[in-house]
mmCIF file of C-alpha atoms and ligand atoms in Angstrom:
data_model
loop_
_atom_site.group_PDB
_atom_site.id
_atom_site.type_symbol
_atom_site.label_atom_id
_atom_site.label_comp_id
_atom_site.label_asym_id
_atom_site.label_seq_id
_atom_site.Cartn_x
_atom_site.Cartn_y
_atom_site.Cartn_z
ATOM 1 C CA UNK A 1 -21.739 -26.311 18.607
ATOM 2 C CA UNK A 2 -18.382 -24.296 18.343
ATOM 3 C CA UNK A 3 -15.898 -25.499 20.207
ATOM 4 C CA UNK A 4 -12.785 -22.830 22.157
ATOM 5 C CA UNK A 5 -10.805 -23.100 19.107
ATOM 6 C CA UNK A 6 -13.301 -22.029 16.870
ATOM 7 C CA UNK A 7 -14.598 -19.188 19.141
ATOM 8 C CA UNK A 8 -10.359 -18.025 19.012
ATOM 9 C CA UNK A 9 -10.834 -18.124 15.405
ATOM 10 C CA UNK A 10 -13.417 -15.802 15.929
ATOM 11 C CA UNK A 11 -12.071 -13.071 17.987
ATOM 12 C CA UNK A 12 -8.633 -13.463 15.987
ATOM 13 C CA UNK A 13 -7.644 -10.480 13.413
ATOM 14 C CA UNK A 14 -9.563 -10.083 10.475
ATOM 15 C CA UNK A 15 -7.493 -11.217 7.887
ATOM 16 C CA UNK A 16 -8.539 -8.203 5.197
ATOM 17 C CA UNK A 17 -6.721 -5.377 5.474
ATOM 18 C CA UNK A 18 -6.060 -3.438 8.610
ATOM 19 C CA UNK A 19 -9.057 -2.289 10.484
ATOM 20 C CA UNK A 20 -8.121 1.159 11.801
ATOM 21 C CA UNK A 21 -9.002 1.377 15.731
ATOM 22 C CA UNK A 22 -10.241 4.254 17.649
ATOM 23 C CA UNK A 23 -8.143 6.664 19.166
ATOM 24 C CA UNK A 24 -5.527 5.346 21.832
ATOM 25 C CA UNK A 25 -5.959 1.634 20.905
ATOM 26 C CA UNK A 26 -3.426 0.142 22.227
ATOM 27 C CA UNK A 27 -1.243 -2.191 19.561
ATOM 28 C CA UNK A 28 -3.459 -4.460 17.528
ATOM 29 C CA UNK A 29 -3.093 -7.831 19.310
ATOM 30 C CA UNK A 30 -3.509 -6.154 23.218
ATOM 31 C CA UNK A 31 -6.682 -4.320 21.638
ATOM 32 C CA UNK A 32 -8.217 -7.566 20.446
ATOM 33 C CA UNK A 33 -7.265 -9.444 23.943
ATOM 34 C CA UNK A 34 -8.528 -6.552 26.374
ATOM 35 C CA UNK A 35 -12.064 -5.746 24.033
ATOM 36 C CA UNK A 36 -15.060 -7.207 24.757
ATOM 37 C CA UNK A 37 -17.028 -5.850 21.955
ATOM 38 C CA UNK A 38 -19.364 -4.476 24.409
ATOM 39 C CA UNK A 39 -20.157 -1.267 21.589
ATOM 40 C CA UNK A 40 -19.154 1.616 24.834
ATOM 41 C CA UNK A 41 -16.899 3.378 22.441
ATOM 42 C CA UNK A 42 -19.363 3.161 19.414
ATOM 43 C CA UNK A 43 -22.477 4.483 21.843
ATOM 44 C CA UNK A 44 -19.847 7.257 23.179
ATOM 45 C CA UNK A 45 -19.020 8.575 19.908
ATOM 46 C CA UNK A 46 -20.556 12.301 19.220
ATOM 47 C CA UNK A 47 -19.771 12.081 15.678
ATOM 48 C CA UNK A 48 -20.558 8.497 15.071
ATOM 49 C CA UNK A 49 -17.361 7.547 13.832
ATOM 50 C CA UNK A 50 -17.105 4.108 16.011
ATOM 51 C CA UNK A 51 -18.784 1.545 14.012
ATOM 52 C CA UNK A 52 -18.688 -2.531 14.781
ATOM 53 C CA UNK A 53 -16.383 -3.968 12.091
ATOM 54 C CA UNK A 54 -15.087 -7.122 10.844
ATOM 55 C CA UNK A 55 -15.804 -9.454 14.181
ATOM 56 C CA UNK A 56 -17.676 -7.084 16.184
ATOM 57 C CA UNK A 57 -14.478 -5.373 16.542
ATOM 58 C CA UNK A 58 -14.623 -1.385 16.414
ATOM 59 C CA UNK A 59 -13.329 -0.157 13.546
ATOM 60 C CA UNK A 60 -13.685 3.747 12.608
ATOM 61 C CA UNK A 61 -15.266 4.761 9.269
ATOM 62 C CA UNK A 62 -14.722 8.504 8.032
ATOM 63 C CA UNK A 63 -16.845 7.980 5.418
ATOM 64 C CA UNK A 64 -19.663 9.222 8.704
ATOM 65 C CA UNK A 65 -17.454 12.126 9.670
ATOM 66 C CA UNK A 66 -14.161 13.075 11.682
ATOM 67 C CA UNK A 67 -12.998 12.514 15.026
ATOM 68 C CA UNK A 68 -12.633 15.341 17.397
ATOM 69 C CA UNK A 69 -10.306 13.763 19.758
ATOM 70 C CA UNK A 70 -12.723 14.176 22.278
ATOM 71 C CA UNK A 71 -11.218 11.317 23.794
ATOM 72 C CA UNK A 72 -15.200 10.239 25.200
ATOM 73 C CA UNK A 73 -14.423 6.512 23.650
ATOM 74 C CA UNK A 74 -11.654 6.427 25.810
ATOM 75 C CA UNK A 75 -13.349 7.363 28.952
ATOM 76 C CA UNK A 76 -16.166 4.842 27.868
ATOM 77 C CA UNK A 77 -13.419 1.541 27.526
ATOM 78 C CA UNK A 78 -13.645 -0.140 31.245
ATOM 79 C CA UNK A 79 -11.450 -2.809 29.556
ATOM 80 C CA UNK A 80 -8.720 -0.044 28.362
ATOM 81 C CA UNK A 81 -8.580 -1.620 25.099
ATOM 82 C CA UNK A 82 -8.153 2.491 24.297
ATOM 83 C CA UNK A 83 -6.013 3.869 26.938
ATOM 84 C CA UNK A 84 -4.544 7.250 26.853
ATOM 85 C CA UNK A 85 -1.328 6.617 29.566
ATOM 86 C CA UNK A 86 -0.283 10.339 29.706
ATOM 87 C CA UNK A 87 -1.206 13.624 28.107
ATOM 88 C CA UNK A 88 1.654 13.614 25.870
ATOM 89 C CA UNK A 89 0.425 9.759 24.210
ATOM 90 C CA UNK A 90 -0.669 10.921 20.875
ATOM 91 C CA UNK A 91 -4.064 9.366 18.984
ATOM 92 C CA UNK A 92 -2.402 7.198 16.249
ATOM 93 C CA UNK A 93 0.103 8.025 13.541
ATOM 94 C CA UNK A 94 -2.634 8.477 10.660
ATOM 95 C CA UNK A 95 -2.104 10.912 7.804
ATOM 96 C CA UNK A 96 -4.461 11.803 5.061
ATOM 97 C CA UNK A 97 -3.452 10.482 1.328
ATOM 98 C CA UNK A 98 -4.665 11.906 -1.766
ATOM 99 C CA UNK A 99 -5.799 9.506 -4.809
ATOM 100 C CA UNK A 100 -5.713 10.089 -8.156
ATOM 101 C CA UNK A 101 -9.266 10.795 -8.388
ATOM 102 C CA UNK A 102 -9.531 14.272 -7.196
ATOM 103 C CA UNK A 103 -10.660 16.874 -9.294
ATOM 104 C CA UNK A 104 -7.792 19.196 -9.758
ATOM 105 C CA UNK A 105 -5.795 16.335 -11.527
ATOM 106 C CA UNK A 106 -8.013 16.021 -13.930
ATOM 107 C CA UNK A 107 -8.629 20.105 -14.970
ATOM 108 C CA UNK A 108 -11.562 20.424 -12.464
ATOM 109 C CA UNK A 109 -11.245 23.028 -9.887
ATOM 110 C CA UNK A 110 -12.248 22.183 -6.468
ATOM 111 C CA UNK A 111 -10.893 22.780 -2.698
ATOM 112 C CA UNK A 112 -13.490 21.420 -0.668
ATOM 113 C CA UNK A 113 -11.274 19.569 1.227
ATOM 114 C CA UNK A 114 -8.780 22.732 2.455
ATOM 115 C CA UNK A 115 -12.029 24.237 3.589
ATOM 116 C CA UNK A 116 -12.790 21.649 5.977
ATOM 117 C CA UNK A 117 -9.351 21.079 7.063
ATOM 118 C CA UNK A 118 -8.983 23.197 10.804
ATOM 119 C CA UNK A 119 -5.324 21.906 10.951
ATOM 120 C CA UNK A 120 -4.645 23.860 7.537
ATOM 121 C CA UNK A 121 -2.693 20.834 6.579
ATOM 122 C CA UNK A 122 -3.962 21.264 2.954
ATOM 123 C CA UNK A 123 -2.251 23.495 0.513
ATOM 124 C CA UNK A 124 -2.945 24.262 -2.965
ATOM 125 C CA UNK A 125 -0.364 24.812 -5.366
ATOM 126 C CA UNK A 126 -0.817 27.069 -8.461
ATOM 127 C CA UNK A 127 -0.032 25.054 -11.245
ATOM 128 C CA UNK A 128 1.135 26.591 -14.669
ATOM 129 C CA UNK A 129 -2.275 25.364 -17.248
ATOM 130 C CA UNK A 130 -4.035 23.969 -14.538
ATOM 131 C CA UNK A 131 -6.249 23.693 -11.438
ATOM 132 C CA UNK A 132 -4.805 24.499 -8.335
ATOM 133 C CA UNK A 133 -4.019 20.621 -6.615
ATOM 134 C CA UNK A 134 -4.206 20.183 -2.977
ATOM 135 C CA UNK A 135 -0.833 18.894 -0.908
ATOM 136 C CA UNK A 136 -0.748 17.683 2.529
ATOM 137 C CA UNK A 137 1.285 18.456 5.045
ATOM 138 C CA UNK A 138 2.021 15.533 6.708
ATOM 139 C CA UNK A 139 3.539 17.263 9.993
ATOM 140 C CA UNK A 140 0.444 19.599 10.451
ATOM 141 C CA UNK A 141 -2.121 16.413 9.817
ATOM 142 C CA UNK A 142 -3.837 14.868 12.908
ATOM 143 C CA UNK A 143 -5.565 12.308 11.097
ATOM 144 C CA UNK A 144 -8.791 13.924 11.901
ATOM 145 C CA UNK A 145 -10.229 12.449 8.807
ATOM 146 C CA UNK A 146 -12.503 15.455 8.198
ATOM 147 C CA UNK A 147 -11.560 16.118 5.110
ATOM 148 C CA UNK A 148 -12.423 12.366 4.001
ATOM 149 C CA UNK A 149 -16.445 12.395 3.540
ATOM 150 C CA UNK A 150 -16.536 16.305 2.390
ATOM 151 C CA UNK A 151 -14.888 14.964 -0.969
ATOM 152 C CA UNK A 152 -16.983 15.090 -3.682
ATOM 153 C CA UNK A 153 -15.147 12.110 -5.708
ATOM 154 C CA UNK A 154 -13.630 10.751 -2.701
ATOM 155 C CA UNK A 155 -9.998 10.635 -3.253
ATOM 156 C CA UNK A 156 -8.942 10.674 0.157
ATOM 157 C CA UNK A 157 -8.270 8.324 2.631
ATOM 158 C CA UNK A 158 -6.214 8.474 6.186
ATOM 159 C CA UNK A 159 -4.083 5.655 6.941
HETATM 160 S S1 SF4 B 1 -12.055 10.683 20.305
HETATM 161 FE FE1 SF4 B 1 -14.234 11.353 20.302
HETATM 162 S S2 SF4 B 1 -14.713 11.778 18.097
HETATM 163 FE FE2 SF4 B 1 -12.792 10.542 18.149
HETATM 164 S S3 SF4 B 1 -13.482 8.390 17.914
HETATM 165 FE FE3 SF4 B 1 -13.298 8.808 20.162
HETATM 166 S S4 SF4 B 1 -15.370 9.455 20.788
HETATM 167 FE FE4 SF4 B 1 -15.305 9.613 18.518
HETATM 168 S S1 SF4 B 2 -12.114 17.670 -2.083
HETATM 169 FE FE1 SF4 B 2 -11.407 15.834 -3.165
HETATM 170 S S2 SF4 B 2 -11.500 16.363 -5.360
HETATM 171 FE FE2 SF4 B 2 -11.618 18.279 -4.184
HETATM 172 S S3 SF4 B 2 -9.468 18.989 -4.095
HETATM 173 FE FE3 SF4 B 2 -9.877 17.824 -2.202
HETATM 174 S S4 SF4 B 2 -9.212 15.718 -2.683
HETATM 175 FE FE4 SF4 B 2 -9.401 16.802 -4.638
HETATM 176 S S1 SF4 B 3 -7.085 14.348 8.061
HETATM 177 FE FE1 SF4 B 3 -7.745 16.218 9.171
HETATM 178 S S2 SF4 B 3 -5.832 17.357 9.532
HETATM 179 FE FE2 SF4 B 3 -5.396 15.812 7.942
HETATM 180 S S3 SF4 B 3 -5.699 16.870 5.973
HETATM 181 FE FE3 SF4 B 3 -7.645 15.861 6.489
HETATM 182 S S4 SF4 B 3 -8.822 17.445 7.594
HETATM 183 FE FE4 SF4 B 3 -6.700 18.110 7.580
#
């Protein structure tokens, strides 16, 4: 039998890194206290994004695509573990980061990831003896993550 202090371990925070939250979570410990795991957000997501993480918890993965900011997980949280207080509250504070895997940096053109970024946050910048290499703009990046799972080698990430 588990007893209530083993059952607190078990909704606590998972202790790897950082799980990143769906849009308008609220901060990390009021998320875990107001959700109930009860998988709204995950069945509300068009793009499938919402996946149960470490604890049952929902974590999103753009490894299965981007997030549209539809705000439909939002709408599904009776809880408000995601809460979206005024039109002006923004999603989260994410920004997509380039590794040292992608192509250009090693002589191989590519810009896959510019073509699937709507936000044009992605710029390539001739480079004198080499492939063009992608820079993001950090003030025109939403976070979207759809330029995450398009990557052929994938170097990106949005944290
Ligand atoms: S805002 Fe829409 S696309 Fe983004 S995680 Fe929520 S339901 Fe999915
Ligand atoms: S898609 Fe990947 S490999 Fe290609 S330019 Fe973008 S980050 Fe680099
Ligand atoms: S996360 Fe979205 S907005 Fe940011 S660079 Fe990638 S595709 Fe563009």
């Amino acid at each position: 039998m588990v007893d209530a202090s083993r059952r607190g371990f078990f909704r606590g925070r998972p202790k790897a890194l950082p799980a990143q939250r769906p849009p308008w979570a609220r901060p990390e410990a009021e998320f875990i206290a107001r959700c109930t795991r009860c998988n709204e957000c995950i069945a509300a997501c068009p793009t499938g994004i919402v996946v149960a993480g470490d604890g049952g918890f929902p974590t999103i993965d753009f490894k299965r695509g981007e997030c549209t900011f539809c705000r439909r997980c939002v709408d599904a949280c009776a809880p408000q573990a995601l809460t979206r207080p005024s039109e002006d509250t923004q999603p989260w504070a994410l920004v997509a980061q380039l590794g040292d895997a992608c192509l250009p940096r090693h002589g191989v053109e590519c810009r896959i990831c510019g073509e699937h970024c709507d936000a044009r946050a992605i710029r390539f910048q001739p480079r004198l003896g080499g492939s063009p290499e992608p820079q993001i703009d950090s003030e025109r990046c939403t976070g979207c993550g759809a330029c995450v799972a398009p990557c052929p080698v994938n170097a990106l990430s949005v944290s």
